[in-house]
Short mmCIF file of C-alpha atoms in Angstrom, two decimals:
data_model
loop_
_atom_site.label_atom_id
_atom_site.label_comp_id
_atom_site.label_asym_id
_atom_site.label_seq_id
_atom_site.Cartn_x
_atom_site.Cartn_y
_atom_site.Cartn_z
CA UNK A 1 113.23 111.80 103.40
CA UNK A 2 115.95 108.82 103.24
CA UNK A 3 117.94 110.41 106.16
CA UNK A 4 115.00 110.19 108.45
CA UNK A 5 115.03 107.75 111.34
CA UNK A 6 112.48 104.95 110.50
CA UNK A 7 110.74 101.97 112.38
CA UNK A 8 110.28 98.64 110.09
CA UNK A 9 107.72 96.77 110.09
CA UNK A 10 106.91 94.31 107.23
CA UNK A 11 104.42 91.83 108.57
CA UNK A 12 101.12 90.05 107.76
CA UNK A 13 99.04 92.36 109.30
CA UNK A 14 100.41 95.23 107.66
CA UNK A 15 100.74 93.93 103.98
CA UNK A 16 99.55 96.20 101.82
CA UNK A 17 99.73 96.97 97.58
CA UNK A 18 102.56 96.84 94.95
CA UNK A 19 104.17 93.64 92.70
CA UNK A 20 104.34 93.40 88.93
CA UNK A 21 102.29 90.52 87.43
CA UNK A 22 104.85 88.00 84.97
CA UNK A 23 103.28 88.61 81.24
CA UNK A 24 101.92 85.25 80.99
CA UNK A 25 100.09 85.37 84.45
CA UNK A 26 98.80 88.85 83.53
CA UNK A 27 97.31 87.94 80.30
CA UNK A 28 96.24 84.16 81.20
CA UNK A 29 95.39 84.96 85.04
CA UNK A 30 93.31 88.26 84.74
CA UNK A 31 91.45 86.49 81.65
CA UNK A 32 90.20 83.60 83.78
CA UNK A 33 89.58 85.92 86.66
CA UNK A 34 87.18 87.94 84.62
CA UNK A 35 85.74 85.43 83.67
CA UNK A 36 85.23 83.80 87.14
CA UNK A 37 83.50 87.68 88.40
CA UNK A 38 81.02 87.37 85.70
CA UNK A 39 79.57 84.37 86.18
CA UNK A 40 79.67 85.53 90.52
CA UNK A 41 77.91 88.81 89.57
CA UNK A 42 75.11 87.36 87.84
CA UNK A 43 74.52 85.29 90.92
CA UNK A 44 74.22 88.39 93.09
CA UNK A 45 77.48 88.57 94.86
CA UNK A 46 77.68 89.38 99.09
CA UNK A 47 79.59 92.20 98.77
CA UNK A 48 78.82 94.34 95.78
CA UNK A 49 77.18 97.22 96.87
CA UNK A 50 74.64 99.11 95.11
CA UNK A 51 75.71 102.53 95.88
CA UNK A 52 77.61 104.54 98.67
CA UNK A 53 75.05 106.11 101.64
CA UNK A 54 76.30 109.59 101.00
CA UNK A 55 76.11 109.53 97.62
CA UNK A 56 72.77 108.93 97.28
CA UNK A 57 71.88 111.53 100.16
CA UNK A 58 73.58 114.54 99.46
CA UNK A 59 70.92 115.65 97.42
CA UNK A 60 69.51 116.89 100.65
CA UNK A 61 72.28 118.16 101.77
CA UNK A 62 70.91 121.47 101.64
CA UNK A 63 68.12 120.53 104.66
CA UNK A 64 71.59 118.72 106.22
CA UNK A 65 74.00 120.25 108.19
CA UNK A 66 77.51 120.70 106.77
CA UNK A 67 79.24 119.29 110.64
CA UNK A 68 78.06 118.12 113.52
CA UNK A 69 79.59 119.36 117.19
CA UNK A 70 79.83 116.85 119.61
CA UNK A 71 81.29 116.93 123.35
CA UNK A 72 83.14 113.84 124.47
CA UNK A 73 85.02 112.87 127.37
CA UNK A 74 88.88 113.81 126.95
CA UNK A 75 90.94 110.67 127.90
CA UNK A 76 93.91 108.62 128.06
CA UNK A 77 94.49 105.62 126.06
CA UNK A 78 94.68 103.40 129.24
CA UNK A 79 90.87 104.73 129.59
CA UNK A 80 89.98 103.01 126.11
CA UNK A 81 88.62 99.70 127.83
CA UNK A 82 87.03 101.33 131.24
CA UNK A 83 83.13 101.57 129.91
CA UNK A 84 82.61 101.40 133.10
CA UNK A 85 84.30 104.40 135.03
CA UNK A 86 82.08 106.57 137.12
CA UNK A 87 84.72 109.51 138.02
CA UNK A 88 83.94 112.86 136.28
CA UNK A 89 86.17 113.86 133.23
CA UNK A 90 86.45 116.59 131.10
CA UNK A 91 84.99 117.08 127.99
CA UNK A 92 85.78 118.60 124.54
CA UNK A 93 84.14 119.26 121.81
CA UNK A 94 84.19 118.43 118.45
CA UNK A 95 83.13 119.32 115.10
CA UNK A 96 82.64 115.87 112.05
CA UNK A 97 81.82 116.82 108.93
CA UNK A 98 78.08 115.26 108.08
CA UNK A 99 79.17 113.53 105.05
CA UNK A 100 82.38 112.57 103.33
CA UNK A 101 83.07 114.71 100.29
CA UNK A 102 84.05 113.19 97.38
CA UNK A 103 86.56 115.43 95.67
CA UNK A 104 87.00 115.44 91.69
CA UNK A 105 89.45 112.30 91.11
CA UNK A 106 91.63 112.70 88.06
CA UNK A 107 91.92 109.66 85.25
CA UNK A 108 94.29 107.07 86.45
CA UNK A 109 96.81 107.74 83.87
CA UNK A 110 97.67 105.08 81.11
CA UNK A 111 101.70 105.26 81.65
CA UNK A 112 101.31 104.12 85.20
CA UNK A 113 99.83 100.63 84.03
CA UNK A 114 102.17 100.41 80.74
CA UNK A 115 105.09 100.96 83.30
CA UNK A 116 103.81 98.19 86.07
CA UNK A 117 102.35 95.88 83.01
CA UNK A 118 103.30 96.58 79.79
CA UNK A 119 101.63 93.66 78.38
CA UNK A 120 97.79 95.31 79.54
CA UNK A 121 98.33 98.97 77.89
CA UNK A 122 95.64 97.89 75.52
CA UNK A 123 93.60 96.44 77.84
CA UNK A 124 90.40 98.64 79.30
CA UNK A 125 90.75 99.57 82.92
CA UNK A 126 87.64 98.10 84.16
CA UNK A 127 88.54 94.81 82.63
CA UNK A 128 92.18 94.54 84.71
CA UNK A 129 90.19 95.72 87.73
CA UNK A 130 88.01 92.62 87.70
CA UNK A 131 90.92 90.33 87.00
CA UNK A 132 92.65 92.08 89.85
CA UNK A 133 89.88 91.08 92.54
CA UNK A 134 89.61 87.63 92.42
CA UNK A 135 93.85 87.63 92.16
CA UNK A 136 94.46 89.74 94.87
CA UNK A 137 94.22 87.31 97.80
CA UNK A 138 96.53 85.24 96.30
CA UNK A 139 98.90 88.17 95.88
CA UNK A 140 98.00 89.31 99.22
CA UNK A 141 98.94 86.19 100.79
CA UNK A 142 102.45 85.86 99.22
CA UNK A 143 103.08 89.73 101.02
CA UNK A 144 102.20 88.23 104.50
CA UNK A 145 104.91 86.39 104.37
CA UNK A 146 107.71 88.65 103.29
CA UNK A 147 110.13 89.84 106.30
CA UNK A 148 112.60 92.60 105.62
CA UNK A 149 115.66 92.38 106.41
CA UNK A 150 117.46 94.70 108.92
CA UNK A 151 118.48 97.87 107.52
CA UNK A 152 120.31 101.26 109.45
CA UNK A 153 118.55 104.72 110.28
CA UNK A 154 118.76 105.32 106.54
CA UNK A 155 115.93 104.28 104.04
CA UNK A 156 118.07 102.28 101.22
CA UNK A 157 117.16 102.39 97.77
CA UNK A 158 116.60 99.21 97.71
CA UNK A 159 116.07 96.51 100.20
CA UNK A 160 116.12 92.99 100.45
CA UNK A 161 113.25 90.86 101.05
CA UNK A 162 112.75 87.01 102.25
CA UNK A 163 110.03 85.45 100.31
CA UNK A 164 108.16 82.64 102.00
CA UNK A 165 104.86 82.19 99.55
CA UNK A 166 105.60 81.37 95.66
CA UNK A 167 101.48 80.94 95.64
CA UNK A 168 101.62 83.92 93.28
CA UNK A 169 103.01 87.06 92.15
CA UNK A 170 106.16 88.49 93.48
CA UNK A 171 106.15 92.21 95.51
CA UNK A 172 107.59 94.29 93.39
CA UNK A 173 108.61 97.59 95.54
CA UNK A 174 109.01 98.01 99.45
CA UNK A 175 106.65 101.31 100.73
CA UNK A 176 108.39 103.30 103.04
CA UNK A 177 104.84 105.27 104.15
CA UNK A 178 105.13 108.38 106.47
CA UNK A 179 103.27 111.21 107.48
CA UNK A 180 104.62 115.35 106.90
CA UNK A 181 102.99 116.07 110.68
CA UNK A 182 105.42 115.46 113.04
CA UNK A 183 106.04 116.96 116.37
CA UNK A 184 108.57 118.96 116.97
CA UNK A 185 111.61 117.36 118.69
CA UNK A 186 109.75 113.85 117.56
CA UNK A 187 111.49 111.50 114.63
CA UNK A 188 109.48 110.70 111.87
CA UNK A 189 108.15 107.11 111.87
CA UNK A 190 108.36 105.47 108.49
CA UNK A 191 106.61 101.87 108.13
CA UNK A 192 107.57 99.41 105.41
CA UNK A 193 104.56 97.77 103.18
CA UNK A 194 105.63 95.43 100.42
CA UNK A 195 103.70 95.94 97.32
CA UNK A 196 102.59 95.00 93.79
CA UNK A 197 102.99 98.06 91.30
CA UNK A 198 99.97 96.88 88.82
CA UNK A 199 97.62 96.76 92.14
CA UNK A 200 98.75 100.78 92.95
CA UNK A 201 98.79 101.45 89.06
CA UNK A 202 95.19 100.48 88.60
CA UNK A 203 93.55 102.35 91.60
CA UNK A 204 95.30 105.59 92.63
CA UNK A 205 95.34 108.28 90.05
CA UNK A 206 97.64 110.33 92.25
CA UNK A 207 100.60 108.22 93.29
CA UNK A 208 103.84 109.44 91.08
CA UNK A 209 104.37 106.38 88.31
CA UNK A 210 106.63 103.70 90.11
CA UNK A 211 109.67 102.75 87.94
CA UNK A 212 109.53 99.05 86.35
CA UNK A 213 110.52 96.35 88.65
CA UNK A 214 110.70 92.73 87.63
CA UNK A 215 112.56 90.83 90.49
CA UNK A 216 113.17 87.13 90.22
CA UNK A 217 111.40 84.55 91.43
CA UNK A 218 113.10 82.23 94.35
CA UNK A 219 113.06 78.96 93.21
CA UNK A 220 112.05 77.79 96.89
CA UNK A 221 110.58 79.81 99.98
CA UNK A 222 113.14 81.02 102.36
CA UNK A 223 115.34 82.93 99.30
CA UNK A 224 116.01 86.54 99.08
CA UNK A 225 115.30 88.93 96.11
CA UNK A 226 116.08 92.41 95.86
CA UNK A 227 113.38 95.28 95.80
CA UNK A 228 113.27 98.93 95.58
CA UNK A 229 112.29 101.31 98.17
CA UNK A 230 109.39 104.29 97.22
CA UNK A 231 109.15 106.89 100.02
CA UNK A 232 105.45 107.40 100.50
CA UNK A 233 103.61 110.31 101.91
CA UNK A 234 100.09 110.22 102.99
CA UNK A 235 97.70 111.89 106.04
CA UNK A 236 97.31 109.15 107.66
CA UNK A 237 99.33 106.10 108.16
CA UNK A 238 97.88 104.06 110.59
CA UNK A 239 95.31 103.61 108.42
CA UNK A 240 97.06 102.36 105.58
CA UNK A 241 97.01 98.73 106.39
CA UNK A 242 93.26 98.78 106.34
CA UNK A 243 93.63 100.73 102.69
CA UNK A 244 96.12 98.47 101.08
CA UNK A 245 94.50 95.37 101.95
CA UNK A 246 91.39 96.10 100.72
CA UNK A 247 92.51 97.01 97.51
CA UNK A 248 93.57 93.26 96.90
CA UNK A 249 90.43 91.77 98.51
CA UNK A 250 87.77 94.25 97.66
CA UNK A 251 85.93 92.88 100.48
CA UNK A 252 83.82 95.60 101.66
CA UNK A 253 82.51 93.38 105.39
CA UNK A 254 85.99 92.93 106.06
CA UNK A 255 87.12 96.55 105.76
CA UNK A 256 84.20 97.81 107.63
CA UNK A 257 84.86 94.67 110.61
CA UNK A 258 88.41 96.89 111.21
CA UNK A 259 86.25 100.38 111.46
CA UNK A 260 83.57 99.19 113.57
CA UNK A 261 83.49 97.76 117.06
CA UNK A 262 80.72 95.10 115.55
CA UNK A 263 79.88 93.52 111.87
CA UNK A 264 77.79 95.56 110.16
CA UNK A 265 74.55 93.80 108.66
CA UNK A 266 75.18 93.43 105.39
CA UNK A 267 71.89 95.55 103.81
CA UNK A 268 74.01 98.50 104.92
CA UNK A 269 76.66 97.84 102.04
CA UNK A 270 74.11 95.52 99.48
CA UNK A 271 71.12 97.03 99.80
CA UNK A 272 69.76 100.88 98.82
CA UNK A 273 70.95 102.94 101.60
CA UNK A 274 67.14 105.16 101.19
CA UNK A 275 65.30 102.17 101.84
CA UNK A 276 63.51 102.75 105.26
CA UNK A 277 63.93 98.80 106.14
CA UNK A 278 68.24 99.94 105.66
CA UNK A 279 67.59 103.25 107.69
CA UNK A 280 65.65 101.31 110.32
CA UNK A 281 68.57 98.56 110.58
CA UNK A 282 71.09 101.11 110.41
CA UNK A 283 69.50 103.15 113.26
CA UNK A 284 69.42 100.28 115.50
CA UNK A 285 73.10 99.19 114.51
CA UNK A 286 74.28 102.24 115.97
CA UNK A 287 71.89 102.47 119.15
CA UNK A 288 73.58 98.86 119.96
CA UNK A 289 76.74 100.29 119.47
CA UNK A 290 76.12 103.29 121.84
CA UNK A 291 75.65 99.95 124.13
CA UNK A 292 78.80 98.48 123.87
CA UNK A 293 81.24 101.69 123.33
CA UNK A 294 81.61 104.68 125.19
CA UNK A 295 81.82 108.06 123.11
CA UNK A 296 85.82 108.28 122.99
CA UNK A 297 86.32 104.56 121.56
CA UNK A 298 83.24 105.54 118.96
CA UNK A 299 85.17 108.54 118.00
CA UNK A 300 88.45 106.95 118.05
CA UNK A 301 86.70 104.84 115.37
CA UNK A 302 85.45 108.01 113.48
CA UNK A 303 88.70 109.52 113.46
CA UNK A 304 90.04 106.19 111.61
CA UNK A 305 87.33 106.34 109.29
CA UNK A 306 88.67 109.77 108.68
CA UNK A 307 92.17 108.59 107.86
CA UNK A 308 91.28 106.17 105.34
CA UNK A 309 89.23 108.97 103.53
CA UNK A 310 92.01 111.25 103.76
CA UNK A 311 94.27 108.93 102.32
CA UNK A 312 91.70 107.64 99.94
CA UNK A 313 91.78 111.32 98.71
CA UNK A 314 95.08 112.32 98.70
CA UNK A 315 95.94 109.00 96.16
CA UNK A 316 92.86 109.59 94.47
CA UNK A 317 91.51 106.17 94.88
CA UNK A 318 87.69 106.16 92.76
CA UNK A 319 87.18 102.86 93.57
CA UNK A 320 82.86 102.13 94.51
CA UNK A 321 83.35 99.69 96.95
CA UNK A 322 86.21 101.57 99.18
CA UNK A 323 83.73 104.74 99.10
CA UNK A 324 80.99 102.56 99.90
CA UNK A 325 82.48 101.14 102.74
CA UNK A 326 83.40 104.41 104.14
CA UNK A 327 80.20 106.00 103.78
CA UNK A 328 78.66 103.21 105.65
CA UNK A 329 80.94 103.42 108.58
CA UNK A 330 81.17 107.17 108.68
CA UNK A 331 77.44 107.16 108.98
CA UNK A 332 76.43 104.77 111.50
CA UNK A 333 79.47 106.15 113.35
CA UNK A 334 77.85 109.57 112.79
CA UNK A 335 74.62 108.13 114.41
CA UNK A 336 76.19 106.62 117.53
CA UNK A 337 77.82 109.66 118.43
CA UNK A 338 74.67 111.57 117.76
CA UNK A 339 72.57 109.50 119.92
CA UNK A 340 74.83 108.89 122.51
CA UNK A 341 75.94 112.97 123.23
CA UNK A 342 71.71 113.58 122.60
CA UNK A 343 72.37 115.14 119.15
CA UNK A 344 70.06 113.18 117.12
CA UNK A 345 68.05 116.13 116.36
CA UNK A 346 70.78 117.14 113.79
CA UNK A 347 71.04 114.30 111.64
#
């Protein structure tokens, strides 16, 4: 993998998870944060949902078909933004799976947190998840402003990193994240994401246990400090942005405003996804996007939707909210295409 020609890219928009947490901000910080989600929850918070759309309707899934065949136009990406071109095209069909199987996610293993923060081996999972959501912005915000320095056609071992935020907790590895599918004659794109260990450590059972990194802290923005470089392999990188952010925010209307052409109303992710007042507003989300977006952009959208959830999979990431979030995007996606290509009869 380290030979590989890569393309960097270490930016705000693509700032995703990975930095150890100092021992006296772990213990201090995650204690107040709890504390601070408690007293939100019992107020009813925006984005907590109840429970995931598919999850609560696979129990029909037996009166539900397993995939749904579609036929959409076949285009270019230049045709993305024509909604209004009236020259025939050719179509192709496609097969989406109904719902998004959840596969059978492994316990996040207790070394990977002793090895990012020693300091919380005692402490229940559930308890340095909370903590973890009301610090991730702040840990979030100190990756947008890291910048990589240049490096050659070969991924280091380590890299070095300009840190412009001291708001909170240093990155504490560089992820050099790449897909096995490439073309044939093509070189394999790898795209750097700085990261805090104790954010991967707590969600994704299946990512190999990332060796202890404590890098010091510039005493002003503008400094240098020295990280190391984890080689990262996942279905679907493009999607990874959208992953790793969310897993410091949490915020289920801001991953779903990436995967949608429009905000979704928000009784699709608070509110019980059987209700027929949710099923009516969902229904009319997606006839209004059928409005706005021709078939290829709403599958373009599906097939997104389909990356995080492969990814989500392949790191075996449990977490509610992310599943939640996909659910409701896969199935008002679902619905749009179904209406739009006159397949409503299957849903």
């Amino acid at each position: 993998m380290v030979s590989q020609p890569f393309t960097r890219r270490a930016d705000s928009e693509n700032t995703p998870p990975s930095a150890r947490l100092a021992s006296s901000k772990v213990k201090n910080g995650i204690q107040a944060a709890v504390s601070r989600r408690r007293r939100a929850r019992t107020t009813g918070g925006a984005h907590h949902p109840r429970y995931a759309v598919a999850h609560s309707k696979q129990k029909s899934a037996s009166r539900s078909p397993a995939s749904i065949n579609i036929d959409v136009p076949r285009t270019s990406p230049a045709d993305i933004e024509m909604t209004d071109a009236t020259t025939a095209i050719s179509m192709t069909s496609v097969s989406l799976p109904r719902y998004l199987s959840r596969p059978a996610f492994r316990v996040l293993p207790k070394e990977a947190i002793v090895a990012a923060a020693p300091e919380l081996a005692d402490t229940p999972l559930n308890y340095i998840r909370d903590g973890l959501e009301c610090l991730g912005p702040a840990m979030l915000q100190v990756l947008s402003g890291v910048k990589a320095e240049p490096v050659s056609n070969v991924l280091p071992k380590e890299l070095s990193v300009v840190i412009n935020d001291l708001s909170s907790d240093m990155p504490t590895h560089m992820l050099a994240v790449y897909s096995r599918q490439v073309p044939a004659a093509t070189k394999r794109r790898v795209t750097l994401f700085p990261a805090h260990n104790i954010i991967l450590a707590s969600h994704c059972a299946n990512l190999p246990i990332l060796q202890s990194s404590a890098p010091a802290v510039p005493t002003s923005g503008g400094e240098s400090i020295l990280i190391p470089v984890v080689p990262l392999c996942i279905p679907a990188p493009e999607v990874f942005p959208q992953l790793s952010t969310f897993l410091y925010t949490k915020r289920v209307d801001h991953l779903l405003a990436t995967l949608l052409p429009l905000p979704a109303p928000a009784a699709l992710y608070t509110e019980d996804p059987t209700n027929e007042n949710v099923r009516t507003q969902l229904q009319q989300f997606a006839t209004k996007l059928v409005a706005i977006a021709p078939a290829h952009v709403l599958l373009s959208r599906a097939m997104a939707v389909n990356g995080l959830w492969r990814n989500a999979c392949a790191l075996g990431i449990a977490d509610e909210k992310l599943w939640c979030a996909m659910d409701v995007a896969w199935e008002v996606l679902v619905h749009a295409l179904a209406i739009l290509t006159g397949k409503q009869h299957l849903l």
